[in-house]
Coordinates of N, CA and C and ligand atoms in Angstrom, one line a residue:
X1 N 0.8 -1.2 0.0 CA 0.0 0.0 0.0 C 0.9 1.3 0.0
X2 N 0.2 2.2 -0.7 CA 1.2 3.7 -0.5 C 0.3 4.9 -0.5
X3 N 0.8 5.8 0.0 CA 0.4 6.9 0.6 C -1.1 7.1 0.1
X4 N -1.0 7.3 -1.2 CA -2.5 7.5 -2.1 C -3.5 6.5 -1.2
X5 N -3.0 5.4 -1.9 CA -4.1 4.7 -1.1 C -4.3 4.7 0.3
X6 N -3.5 4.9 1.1 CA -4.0 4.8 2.7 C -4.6 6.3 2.7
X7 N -4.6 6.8 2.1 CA -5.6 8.6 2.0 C -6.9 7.9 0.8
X8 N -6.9 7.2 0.8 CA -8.1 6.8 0.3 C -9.0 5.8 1.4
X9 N -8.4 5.2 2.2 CA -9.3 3.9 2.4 C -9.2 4.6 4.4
X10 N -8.1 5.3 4.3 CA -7.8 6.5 5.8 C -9.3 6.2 6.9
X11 N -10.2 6.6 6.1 CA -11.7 7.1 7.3 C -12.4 5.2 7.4
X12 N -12.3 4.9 6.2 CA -13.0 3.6 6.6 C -12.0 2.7 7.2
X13 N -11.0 2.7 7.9 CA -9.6 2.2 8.6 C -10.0 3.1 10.2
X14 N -10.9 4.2 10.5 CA -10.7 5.4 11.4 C -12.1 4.2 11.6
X15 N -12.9 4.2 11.1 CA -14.4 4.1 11.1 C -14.2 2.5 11.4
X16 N -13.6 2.1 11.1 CA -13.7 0.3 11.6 C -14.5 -0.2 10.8
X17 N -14.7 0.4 9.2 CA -15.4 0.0 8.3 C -14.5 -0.6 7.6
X18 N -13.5 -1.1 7.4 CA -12.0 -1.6 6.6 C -12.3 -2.5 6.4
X19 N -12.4 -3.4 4.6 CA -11.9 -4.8 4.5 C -10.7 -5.7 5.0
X20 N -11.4 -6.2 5.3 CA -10.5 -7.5 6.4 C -8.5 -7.8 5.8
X21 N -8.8 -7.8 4.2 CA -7.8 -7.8 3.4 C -6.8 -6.4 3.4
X22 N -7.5 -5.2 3.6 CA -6.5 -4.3 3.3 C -6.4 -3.8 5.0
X23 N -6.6 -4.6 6.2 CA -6.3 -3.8 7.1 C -4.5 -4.2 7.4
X24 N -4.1 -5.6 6.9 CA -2.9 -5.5 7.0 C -1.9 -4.7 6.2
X25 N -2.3 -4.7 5.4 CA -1.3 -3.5 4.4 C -1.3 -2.2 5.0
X26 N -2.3 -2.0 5.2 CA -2.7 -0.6 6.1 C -1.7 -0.3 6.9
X27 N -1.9 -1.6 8.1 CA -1.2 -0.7 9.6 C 0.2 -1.1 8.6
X28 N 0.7 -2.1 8.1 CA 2.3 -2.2 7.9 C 3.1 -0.9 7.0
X29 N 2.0 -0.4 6.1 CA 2.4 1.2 5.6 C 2.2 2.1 6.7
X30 N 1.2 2.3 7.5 CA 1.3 3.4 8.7 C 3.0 3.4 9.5
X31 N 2.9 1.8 9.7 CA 4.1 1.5 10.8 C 5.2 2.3 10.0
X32 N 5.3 2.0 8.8 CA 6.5 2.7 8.5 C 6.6 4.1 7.9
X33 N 5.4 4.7 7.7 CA 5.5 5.8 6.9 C 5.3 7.3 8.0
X34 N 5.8 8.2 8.6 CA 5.2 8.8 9.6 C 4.1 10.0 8.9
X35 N 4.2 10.0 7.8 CA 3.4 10.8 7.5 C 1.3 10.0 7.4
X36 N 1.9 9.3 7.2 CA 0.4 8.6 7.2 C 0.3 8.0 8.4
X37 N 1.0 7.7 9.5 CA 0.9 7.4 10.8 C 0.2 9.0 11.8
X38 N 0.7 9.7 11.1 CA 0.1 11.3 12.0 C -1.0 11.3 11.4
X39 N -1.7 10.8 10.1 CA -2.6 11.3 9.6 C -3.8 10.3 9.9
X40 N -3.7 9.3 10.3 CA -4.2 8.4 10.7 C -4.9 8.9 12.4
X41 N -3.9 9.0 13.0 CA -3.7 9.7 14.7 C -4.9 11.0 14.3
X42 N -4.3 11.6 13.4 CA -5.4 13.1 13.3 C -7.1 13.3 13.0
X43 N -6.9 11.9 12.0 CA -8.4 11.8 11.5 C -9.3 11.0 12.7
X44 N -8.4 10.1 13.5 CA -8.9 9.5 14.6 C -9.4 10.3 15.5
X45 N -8.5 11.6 16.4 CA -9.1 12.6 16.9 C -10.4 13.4 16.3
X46 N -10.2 13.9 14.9 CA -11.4 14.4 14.5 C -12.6 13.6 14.8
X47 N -12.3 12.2 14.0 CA -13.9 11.5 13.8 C -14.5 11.5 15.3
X48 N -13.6 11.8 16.4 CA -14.2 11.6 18.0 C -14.6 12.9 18.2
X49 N -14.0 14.0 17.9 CA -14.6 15.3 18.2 C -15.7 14.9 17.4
X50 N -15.9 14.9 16.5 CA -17.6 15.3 15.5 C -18.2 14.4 16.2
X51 N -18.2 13.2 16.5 CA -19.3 12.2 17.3 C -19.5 12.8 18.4
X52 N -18.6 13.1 19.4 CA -19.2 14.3 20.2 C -19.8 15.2 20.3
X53 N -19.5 16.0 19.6 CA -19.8 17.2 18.9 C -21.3 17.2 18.3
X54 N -21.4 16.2 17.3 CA -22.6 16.5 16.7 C -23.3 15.0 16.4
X55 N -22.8 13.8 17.3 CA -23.7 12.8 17.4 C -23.8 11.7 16.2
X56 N -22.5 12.1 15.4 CA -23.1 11.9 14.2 C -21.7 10.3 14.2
X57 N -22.3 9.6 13.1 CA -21.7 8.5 13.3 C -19.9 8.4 12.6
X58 N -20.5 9.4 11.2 CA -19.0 9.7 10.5 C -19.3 11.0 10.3
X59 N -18.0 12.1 9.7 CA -17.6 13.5 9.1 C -18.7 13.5 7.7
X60 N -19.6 14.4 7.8 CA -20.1 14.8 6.4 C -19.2 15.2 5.2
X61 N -19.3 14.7 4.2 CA -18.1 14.6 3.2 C -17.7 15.5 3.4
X62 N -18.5 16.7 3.0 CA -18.1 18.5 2.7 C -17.0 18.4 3.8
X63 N -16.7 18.2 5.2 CA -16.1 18.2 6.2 C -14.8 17.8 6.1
X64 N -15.5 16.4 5.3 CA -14.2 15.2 5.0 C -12.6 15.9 4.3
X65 N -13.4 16.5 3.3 CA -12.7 17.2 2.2 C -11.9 18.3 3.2
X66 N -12.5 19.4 3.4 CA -12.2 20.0 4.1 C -11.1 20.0 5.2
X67 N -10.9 18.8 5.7 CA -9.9 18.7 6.9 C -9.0 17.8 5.8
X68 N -9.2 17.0 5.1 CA -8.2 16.7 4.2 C -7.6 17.0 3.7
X69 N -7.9 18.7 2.9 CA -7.2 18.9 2.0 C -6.5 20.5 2.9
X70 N -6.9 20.3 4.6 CA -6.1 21.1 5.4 C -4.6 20.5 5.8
X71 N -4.5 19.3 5.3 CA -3.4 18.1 6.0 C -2.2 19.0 4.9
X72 N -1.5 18.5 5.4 CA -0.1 18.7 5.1 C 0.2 18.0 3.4
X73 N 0.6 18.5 2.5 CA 0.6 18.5 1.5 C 1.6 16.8 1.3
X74 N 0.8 16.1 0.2 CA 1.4 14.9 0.3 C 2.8 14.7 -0.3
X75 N 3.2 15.8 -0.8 CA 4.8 15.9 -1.4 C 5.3 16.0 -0.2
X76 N 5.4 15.7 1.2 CA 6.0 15.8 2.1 C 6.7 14.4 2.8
X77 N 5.3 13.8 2.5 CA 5.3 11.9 1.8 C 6.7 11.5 1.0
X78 N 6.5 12.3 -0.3 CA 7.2 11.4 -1.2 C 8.5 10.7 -0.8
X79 N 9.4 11.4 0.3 CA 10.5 10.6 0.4 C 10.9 9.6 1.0
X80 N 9.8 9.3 1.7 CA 9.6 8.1 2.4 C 9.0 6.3 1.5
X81 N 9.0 6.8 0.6 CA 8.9 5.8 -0.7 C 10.0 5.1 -1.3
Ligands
ZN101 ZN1 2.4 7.0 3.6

């Protein structure tokens, strides 16, 4: 797995909605990558604020988008490849 994809599959990995198949790929790219290890850590905090916050089970896309495309620019990633 690489960065793209773990920013793709990120919320359903947060959400415990993850195929059974890609959760190992998952953590073994988190374990090594710190950029997708903080981002993992950050979307976890959020998704618990908003369920607090507003009861709700997941981030309404608009939201989704929004705090994702607040994250740190994924060329920051690349050298860890
Ligand atoms: Zn990564």
């Amino acid at each position: 797995m690489n960065c793209e994809r773990v920013n793709e599959v990120l919320f359903l990995f947060v959400d415990n909605e993850m195929e059974e198949e890609l959760i190992d790929p998952f953590r073994d790219h988190t374990e090594v990558c710190p950029y997708c290890s903080r981002r993992v850590n950050y979307t976890r905090r959020f998704l618990l604020l908003v369920r607090q916050c507003c009861g709700r089970r997941s981030a309404p896309e608009g939201l989704r988008l929004r705090i994702l495309s607040s994250m740190p620019h994924r060329k920051a990633a690349e050298r860890y490849h």
